[in-house]
Coordinates of C-alpha atoms in Angstrom, one line a residue:
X218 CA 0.0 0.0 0.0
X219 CA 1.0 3.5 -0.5
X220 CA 1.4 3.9 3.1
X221 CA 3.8 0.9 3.4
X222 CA 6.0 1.9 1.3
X223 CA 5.8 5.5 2.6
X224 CA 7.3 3.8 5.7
X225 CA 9.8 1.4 4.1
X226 CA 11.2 4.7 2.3
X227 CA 11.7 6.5 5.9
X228 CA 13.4 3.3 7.1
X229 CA 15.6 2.9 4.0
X230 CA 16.8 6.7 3.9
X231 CA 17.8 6.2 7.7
X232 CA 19.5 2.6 6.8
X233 CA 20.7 2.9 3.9
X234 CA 19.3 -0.1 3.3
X235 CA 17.3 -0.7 0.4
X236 CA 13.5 0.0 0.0
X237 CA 12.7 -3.5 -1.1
X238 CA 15.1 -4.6 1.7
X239 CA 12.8 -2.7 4.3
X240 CA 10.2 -5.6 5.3
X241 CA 8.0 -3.7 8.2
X242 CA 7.1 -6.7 10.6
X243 CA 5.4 -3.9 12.9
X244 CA 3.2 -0.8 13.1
X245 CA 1.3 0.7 16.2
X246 CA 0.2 4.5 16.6
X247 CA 2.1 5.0 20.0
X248 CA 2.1 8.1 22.4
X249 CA 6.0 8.7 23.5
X250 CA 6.9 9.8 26.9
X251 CA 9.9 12.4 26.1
X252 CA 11.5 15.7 26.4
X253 CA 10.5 16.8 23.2
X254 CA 7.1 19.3 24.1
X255 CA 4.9 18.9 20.6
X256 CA 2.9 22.2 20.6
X257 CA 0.8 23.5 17.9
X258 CA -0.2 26.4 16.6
X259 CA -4.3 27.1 16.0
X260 CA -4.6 27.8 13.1
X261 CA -1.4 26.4 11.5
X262 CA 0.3 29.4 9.9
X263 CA 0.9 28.8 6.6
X264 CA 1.6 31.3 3.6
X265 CA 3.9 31.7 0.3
X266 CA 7.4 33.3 1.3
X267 CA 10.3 33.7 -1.0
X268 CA 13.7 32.1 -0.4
X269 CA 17.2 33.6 -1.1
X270 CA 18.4 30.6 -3.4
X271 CA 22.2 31.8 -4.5
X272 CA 22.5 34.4 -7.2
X273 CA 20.7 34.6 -10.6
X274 CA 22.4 34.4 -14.2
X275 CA 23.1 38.3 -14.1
X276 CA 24.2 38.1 -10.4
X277 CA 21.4 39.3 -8.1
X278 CA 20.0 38.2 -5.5
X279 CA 17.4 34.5 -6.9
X280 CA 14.4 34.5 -4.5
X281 CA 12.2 31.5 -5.1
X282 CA 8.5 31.6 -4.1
X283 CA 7.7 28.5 -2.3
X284 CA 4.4 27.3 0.2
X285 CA 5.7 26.8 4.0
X286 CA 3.5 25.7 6.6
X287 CA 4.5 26.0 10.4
X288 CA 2.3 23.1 12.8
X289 CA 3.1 20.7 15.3
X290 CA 6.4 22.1 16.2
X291 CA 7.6 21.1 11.9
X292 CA 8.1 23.7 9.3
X293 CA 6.9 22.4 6.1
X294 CA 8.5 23.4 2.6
X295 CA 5.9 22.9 -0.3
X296 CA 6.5 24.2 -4.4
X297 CA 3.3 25.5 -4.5
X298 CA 0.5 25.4 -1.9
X299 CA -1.4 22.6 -3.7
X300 CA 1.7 20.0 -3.5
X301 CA 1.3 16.8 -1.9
X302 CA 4.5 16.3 -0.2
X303 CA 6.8 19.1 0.9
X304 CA 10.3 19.6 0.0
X305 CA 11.7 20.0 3.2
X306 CA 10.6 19.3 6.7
X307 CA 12.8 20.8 9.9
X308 CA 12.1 20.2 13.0
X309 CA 12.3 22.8 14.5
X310 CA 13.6 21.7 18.5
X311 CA 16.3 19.8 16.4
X312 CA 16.9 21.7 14.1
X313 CA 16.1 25.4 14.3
X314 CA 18.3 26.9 16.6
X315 CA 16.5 30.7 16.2
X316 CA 14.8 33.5 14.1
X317 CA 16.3 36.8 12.7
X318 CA 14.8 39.7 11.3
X319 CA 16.4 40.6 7.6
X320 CA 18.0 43.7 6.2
X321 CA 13.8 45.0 5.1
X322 CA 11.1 44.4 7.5
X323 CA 9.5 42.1 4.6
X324 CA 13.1 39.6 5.3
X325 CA 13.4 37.2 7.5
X326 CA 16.4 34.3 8.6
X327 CA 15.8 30.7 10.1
X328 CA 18.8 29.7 11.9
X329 CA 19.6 25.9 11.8
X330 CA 21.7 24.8 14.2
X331 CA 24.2 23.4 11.3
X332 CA 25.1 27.3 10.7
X333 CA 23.2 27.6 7.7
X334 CA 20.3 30.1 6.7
X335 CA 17.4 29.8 5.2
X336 CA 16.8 33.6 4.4
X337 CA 12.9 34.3 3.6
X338 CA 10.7 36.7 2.6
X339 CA 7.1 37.5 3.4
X340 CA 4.7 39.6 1.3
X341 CA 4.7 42.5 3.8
X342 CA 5.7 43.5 6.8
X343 CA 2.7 41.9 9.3
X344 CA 2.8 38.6 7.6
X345 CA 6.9 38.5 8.0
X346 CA 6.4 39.4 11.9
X347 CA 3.5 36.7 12.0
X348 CA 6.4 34.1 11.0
X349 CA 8.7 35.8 13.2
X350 CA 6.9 35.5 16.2
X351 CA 5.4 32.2 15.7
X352 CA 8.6 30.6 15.1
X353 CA 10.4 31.9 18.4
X354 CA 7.5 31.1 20.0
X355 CA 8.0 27.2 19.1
X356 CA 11.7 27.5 19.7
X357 CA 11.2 29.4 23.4
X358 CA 8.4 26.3 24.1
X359 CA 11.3 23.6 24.1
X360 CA 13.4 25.4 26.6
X361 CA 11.5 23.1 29.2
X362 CA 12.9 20.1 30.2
X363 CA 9.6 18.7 31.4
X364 CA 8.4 15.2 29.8
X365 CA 5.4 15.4 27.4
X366 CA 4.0 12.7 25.8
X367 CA 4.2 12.8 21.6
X368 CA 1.5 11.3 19.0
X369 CA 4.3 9.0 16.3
X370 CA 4.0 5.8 15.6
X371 CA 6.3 2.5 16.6
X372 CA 7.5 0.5 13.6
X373 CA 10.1 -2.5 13.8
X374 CA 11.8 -3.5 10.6
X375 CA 15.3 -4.0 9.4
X376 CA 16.2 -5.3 13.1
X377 CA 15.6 -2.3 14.5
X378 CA 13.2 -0.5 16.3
X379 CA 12.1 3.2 14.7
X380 CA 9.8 6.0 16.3
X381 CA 8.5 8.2 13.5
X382 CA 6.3 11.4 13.1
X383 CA 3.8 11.1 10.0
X384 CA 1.9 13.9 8.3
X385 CA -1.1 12.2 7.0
X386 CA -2.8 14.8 5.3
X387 CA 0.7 14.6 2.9
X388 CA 1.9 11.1 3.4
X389 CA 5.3 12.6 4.9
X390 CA 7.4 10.4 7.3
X391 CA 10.0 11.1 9.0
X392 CA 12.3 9.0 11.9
X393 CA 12.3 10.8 15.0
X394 CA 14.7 8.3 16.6
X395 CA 15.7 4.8 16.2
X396 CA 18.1 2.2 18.0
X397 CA 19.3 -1.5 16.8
X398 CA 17.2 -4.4 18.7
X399 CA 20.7 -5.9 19.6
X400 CA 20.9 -2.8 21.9
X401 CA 17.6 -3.5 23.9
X402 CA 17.9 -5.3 27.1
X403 CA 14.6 -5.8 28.8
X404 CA 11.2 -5.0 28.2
X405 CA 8.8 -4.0 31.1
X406 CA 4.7 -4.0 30.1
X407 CA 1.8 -3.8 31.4
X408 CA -1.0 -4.8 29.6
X409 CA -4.1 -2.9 31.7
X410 CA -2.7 0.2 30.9
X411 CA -1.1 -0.4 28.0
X412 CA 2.5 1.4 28.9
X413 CA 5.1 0.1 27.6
X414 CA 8.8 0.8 29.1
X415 CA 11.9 -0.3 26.6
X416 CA 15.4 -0.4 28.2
X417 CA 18.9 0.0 26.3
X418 CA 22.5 -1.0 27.4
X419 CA 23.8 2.0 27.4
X420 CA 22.2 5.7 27.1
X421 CA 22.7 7.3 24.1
X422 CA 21.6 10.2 22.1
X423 CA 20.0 8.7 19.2
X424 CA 17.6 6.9 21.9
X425 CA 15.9 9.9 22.0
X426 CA 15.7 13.8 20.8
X427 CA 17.7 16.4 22.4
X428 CA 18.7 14.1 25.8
X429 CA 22.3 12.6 26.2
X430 CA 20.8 10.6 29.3
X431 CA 17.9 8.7 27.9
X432 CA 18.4 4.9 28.6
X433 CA 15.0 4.2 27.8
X434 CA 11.8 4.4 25.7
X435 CA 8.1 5.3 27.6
X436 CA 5.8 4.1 25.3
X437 CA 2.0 4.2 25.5
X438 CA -0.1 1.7 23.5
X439 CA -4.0 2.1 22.1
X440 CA -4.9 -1.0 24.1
X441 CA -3.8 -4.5 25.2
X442 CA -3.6 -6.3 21.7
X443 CA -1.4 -3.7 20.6
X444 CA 0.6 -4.6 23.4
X445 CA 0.8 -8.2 22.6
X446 CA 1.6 -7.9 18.8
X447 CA 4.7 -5.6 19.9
X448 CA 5.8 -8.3 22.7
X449 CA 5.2 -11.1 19.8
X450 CA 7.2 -9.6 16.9
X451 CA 9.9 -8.7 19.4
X452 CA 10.3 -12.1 21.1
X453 CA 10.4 -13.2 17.1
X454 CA 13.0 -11.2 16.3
X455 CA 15.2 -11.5 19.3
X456 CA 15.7 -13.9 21.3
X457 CA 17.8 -12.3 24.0
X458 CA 15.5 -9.9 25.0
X459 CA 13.9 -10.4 28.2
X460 CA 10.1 -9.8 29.0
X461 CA 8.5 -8.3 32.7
X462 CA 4.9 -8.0 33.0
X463 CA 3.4 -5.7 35.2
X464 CA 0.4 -5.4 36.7
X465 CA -1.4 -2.3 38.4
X466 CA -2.0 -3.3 41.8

């Protein structure tokens, strides 16, 4: 299905593995437990802006016009508003590391934490503070370390296990974080809630977004036969790990 291989193409770009390579033996819509705060913005702000894309033929400045879309704490690049997937997607507590105003009040500079620029411009003055403004906003709302739980979804293929954000409405997917199932140790579950705790051998930052401490995954499962398809295909595809069942009482 087109969603499938939406999925296997997210896994392969990560892997480098290739897409018909990419078997997904699992899927579960999952709420994670993590430092990452998801807010959004209602409405989503979304407008053309132009972007500064080297220099033209005669040597001026090339602006682009493109469709962006700001939601969910992702800024979305489309070609033109009625495109299905977007060129790029940043997110923006990874990402992003601030805003800048430009040499006009029309211009406009995201800062990615790489160095680079994206330098934009708006149609006018109001709708370039609008971006402005709603952008340091998102980046000011991940200056808390609190723990907040995200909407992803779990998938296990390749031997690995892969937490990933998708965009329905444009069939985007992207892999928030993901860790080799060689490197999980235990499993604690409990199936009348449906939480789900995954432990690692060792912390690492690729366990999960913007922590250097995180030793574990704090998953939360629709109900209990989601549970039990996830214990299942794990057991199936390692051995070693080790299963603990709790119990609420």
């Amino acid at each position: 299905t087109k969603h499938t291989s939406c999925l296997e193409s997210c896994v392969s770009s990560e892997t480098g593995i290739p897409v018909s390579d990419c078997d997904i033996l699992l899927y579960s819509l999952i709420e994670w437990k993590t430092e990452s705060k998801v807010v959004k913005t209602e409405p989503s702000l979304t407008s053309d802006l132009s972007y500064k894309a080297g220099r033209s033929f005669f040597g001026g400045e090339k602006w682009v016009s493109a469709y962006f879309v700001l939601e969910d704490g992702l800024l979305y690049q489309y070609k033109t508003k009625n495109a299905t997937k977007p060129d790029h997607c940043y997110i923006i507590e990874e990402e992003i590391s601030s805003v800048e105003r430009g040499v006009t009040s029309a211009d406009f500079s995201v800062i990615l934490r790489t160095g680079s620029r994206i330098n934009l411009r708006a149609s006018d003055d109001d709708n370039a503070k609008s971006w402005i403004e709603a952008i340091a906003s998102f980046i000011q709302s991940y200056s808390s370390t609190a723990e907040y739980p995200v909407n992803c979804s779990l998938v296990i293929a390749t031997k690995r296990l892969f937490i990933c954000h998708e965009d329905h409405s444009t069939g985007f997917c992207r892999c928030l974080s993901h860790v080799q199932l060689s490197e999980v140790t235990h499993v604690e579950m409990n199936y009348e809630t449906h939480f789900c705790c995954v432990y690692f051998k060792q912390c690492s930052p690729m366990q999960k977004p913007s922590s250097s401490k995180a030793c574990n995954w704090q998953l939360q499962f629709p109900s209990a036969q989601h549970c039990e398809q996830f214990e299942n295909t794990m057991k199936d595809c390692c051995y070693s790990i080790s299963f603990n069942r709790l119990t609420t009482s």
